[in-house]
GROMACS .gro file of C-alpha atoms in nm:
model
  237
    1UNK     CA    1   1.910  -4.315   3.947
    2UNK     CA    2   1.550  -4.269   3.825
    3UNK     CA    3   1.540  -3.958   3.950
    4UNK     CA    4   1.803  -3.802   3.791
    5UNK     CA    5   1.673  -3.938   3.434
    6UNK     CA    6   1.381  -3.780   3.545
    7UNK     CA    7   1.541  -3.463   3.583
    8UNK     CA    8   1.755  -3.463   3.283
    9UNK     CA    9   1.415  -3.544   3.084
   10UNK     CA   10   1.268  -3.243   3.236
   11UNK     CA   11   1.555  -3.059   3.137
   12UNK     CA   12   1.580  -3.178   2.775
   13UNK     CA   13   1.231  -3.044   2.771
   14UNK     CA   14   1.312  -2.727   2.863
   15UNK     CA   15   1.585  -2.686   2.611
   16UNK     CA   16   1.347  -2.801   2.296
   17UNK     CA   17   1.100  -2.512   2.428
   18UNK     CA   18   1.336  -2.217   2.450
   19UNK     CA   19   1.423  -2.336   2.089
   20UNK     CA   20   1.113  -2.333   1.991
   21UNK     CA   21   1.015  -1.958   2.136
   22UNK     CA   22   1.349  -1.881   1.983
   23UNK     CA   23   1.239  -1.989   1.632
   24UNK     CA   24   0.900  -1.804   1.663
   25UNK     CA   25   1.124  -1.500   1.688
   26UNK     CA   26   1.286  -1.565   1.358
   27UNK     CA   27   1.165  -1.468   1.000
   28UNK     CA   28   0.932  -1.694   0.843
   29UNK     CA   29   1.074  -1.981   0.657
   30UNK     CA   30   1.047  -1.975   0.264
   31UNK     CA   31   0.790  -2.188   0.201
   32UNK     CA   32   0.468  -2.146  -0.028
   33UNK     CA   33   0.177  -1.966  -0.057
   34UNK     CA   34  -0.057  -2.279  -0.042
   35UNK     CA   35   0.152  -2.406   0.319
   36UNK     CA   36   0.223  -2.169   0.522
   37UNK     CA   37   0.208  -2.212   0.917
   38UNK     CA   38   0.033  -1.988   1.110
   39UNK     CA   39   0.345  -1.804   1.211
   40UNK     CA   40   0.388  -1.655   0.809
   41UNK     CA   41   0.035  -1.595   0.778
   42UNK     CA   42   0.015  -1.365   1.110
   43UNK     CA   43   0.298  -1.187   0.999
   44UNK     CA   44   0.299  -1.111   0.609
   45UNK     CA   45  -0.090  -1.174   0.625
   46UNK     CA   46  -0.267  -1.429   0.417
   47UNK     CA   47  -0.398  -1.540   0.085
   48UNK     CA   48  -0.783  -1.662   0.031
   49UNK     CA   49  -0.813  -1.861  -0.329
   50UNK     CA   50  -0.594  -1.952  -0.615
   51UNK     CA   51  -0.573  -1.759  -0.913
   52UNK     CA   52  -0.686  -1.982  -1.272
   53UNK     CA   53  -0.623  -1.795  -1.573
   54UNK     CA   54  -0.638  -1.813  -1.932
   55UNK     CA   55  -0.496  -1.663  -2.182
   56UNK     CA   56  -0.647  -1.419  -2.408
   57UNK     CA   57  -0.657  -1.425  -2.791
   58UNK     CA   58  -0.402  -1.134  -2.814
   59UNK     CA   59  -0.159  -1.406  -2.671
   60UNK     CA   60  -0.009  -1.125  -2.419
   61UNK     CA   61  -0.252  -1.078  -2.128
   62UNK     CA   62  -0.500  -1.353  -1.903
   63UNK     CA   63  -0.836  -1.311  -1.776
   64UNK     CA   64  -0.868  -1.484  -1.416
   65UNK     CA   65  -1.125  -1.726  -1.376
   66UNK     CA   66  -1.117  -1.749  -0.997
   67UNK     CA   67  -1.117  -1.490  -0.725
   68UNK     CA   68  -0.833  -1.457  -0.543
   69UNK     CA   69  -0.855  -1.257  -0.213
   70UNK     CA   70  -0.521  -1.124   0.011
   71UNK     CA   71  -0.516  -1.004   0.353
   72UNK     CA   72  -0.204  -0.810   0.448
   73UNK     CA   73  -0.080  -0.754   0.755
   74UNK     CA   74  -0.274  -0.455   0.877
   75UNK     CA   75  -0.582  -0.642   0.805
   76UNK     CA   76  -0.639  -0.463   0.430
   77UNK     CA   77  -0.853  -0.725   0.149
   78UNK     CA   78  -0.694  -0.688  -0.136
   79UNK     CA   79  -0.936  -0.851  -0.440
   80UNK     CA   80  -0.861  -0.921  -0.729
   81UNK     CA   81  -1.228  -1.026  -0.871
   82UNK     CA   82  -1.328  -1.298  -1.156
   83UNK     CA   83  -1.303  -1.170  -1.492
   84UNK     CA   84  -0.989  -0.920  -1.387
   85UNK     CA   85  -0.719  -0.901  -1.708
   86UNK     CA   86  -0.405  -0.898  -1.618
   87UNK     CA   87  -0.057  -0.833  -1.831
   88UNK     CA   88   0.237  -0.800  -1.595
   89UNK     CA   89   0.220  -0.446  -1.720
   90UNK     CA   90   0.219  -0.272  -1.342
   91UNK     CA   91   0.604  -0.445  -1.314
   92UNK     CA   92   0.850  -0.239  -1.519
   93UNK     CA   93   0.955  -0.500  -1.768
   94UNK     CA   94   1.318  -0.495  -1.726
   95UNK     CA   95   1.211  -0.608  -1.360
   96UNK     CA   96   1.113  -0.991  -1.549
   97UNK     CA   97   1.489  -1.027  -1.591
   98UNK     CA   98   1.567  -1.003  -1.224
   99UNK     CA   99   1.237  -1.179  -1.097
  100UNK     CA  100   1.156  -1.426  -1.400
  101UNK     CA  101   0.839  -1.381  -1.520
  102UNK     CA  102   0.540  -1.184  -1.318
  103UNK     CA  103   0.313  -1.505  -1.365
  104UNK     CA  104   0.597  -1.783  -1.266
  105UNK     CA  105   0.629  -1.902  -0.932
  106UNK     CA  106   0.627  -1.718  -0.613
  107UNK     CA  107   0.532  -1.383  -0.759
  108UNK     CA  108   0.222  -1.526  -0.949
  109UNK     CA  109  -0.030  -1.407  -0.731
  110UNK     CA  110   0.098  -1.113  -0.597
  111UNK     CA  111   0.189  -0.996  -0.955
  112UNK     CA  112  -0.215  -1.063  -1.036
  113UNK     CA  113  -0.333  -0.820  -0.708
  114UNK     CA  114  -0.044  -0.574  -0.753
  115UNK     CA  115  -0.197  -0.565  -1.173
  116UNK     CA  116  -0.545  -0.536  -1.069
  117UNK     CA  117  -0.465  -0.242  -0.805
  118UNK     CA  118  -0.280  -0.052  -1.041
  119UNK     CA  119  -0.563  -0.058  -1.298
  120UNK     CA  120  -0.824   0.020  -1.018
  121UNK     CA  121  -0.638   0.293  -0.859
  122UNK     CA  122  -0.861   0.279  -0.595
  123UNK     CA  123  -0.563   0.296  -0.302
  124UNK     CA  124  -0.269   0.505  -0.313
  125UNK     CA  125  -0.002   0.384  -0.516
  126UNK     CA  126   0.239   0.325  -0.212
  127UNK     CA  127   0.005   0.132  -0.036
  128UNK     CA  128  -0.017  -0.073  -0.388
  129UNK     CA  129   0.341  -0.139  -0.369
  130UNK     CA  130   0.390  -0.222   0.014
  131UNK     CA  131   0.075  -0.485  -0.078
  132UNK     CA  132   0.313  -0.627  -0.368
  133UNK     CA  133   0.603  -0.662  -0.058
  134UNK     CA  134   0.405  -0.826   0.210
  135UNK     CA  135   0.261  -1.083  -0.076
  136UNK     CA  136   0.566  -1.151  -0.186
  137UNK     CA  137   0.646  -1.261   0.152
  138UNK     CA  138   0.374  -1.404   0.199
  139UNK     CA  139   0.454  -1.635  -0.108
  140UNK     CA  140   0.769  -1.742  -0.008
  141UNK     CA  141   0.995  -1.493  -0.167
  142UNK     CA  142   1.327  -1.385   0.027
  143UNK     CA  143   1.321  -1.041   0.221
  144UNK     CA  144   1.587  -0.936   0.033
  145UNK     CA  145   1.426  -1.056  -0.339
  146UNK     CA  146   1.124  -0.864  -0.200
  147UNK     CA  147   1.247  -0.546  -0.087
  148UNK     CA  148   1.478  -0.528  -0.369
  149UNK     CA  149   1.138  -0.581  -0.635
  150UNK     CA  150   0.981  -0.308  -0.325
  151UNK     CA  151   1.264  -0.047  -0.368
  152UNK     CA  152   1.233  -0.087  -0.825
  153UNK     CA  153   0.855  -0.066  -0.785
  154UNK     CA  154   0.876   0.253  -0.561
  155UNK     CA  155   1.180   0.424  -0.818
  156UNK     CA  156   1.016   0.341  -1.112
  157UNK     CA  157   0.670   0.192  -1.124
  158UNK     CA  158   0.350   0.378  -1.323
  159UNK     CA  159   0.249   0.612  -1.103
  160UNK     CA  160  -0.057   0.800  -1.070
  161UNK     CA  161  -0.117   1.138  -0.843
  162UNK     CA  162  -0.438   1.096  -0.708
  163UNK     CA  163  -0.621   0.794  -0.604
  164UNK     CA  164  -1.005   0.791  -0.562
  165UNK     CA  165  -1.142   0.705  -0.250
  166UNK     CA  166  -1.488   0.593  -0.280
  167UNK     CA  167  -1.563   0.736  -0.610
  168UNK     CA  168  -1.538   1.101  -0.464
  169UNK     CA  169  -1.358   1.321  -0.660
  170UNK     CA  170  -1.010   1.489  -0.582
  171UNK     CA  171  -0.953   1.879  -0.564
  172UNK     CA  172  -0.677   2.002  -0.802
  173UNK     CA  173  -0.584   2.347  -0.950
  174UNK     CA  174  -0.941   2.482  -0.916
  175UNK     CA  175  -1.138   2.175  -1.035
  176UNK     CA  176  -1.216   1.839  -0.956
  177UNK     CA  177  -1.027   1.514  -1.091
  178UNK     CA  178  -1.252   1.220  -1.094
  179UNK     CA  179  -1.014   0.940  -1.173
  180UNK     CA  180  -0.646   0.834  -1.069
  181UNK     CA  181  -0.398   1.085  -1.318
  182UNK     CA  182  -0.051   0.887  -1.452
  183UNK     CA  183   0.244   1.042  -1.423
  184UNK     CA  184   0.459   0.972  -1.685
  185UNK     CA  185   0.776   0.793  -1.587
  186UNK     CA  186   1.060   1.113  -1.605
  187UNK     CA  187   1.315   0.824  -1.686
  188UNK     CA  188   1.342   0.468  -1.781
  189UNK     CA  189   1.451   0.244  -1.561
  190UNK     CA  190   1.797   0.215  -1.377
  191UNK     CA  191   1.962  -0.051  -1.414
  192UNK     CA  192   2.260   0.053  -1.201
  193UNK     CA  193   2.041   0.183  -0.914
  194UNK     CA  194   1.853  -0.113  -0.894
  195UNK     CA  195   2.174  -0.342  -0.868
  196UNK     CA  196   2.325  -0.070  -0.634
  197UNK     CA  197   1.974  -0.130  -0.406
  198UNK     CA  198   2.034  -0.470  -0.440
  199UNK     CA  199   2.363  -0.428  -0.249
  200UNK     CA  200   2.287  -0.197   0.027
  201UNK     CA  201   1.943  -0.403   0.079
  202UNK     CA  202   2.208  -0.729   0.105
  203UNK     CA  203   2.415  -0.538   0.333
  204UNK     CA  204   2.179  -0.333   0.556
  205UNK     CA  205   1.823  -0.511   0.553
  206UNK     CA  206   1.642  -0.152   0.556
  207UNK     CA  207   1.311  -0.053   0.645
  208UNK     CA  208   1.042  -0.002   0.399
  209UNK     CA  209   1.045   0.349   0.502
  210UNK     CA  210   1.427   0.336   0.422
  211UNK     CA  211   1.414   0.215   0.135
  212UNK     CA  212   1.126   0.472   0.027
  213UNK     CA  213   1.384   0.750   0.170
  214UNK     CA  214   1.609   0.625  -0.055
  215UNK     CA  215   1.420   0.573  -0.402
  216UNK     CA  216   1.277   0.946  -0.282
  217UNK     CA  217   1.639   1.104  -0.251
  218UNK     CA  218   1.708   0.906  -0.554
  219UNK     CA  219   1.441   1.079  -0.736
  220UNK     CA  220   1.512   1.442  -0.682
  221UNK     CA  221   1.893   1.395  -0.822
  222UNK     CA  222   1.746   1.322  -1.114
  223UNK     CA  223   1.615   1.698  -1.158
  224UNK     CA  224   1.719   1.870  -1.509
  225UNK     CA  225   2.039   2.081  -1.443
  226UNK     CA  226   1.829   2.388  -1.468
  227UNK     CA  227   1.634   2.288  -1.150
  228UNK     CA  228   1.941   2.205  -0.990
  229UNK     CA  229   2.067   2.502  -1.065
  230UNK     CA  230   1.768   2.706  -0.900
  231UNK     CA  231   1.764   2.432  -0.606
  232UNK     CA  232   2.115   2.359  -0.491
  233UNK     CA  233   2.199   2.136  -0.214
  234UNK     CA  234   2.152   2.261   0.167
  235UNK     CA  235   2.529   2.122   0.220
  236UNK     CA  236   2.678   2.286  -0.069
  237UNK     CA  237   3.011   2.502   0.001
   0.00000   0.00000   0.00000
């Protein structure tokens, strides 16, 4: 008889460990920036610091008091220094409605690196915006919230064409562009594209590279009818 409790302990320990491998499989819970277990932190990297703010005179944008220091997943610092002044302004505004506030909640501190990248433009853009994802995730925010925010960032964010790389100047039509250019946004944002992401990112859980593909494809439809009349489709009878 005390054997075979012994054996059904055993067994009952086995079970609670292939759970537990199991659950190490899954996606990281939603839980805060400030308690994440290991597991979140080796996956959507990690934050060092809180940011403290305050606000400005002009009553619209903060100056951070503290450093506050990101490592994403493919070991990348991300640093967004003491003094930085941040406004939101690198999230398209409409995006607020959809996310609340870039300050409020989960987004708060990847909202302050993704503002502080922009303005540096020292890293391509893209790698800006797959920085605001894994943040994001890092924060707690749902995959779906995040790649949805990911897939509006990439369609319509403020772009710029060339990003400096340790100061050094760019090559471009003969001469040399010292800083980041902007390219102005071709089109306001989408409303209807960004819902219609919303759906096949509910539906499909793409890739980052998918959902790039898409906001790409996306982007040359939206050519003038002249260029589409110089450039029709491969497919077309």
């Amino acid at each position: 008889m005390g054997n075979r409790r012994v054996i059904q302990s055993f067994a009952s320990l086995g079970v609670m460990a292939t759970l537990a491998v199991c659950a190490s499989d899954q996606e990281p819970a939603d839980v805060s920036g400030a308690e994440q277990p290991a597991s979140v932190e080796s996956k959507w990297g990690y934050f060092d610091g809180e940011p403290v703010t305050k606000w400005n005179p002009d009553g619209r944008t903060m100056t951070l008091l503290t450093e506050l220091r990101y490592t994403d997943p493919q070991g990348f610092v991300w640093v967004a220094p003491i003094g930085s002044i941040v406004d939101g302004a690198s999230i398209p505004r409409y995006l607020w409605s959809i996310m609340g506030g870039p300050f409020e909640g989960k987004y708060r501190n990847a909202s302050v690196l993704h503002d502080v990248a922009y303005g540096e433009h020292n890293r391509p853009w893209q790698d800006c915006d797959r920085m605001f994802y894994y943040a994001m995730r890092c924060s707690g925010v749902s995959g779906a919230e995040a790649k949805t925010m990911f897939y509006a960032l990439f369609r319509f964010g403020h772009h710029w064409k060339f990003p400096i790389k340790r100061a050094k100047p760019v090559k471009y039509e003969g001469g040399l562009v010292a800083r980041g250019e902007e390219i102005p946004r071709a089109i306001p944002v989408n409303p209807e594209q960004i819902n219609d992401a919303r759906d096949w990112i509910s539906d499909t859980d793409p890739s980052l590279e998918q959902i790039e593909q898409r906001a790409n494809g996306e982007e040359h439809t939206d050519s003038t009818p002249e260029q589409t009349e110089k450039q029709p489709s491969p497919g077309k009878q």
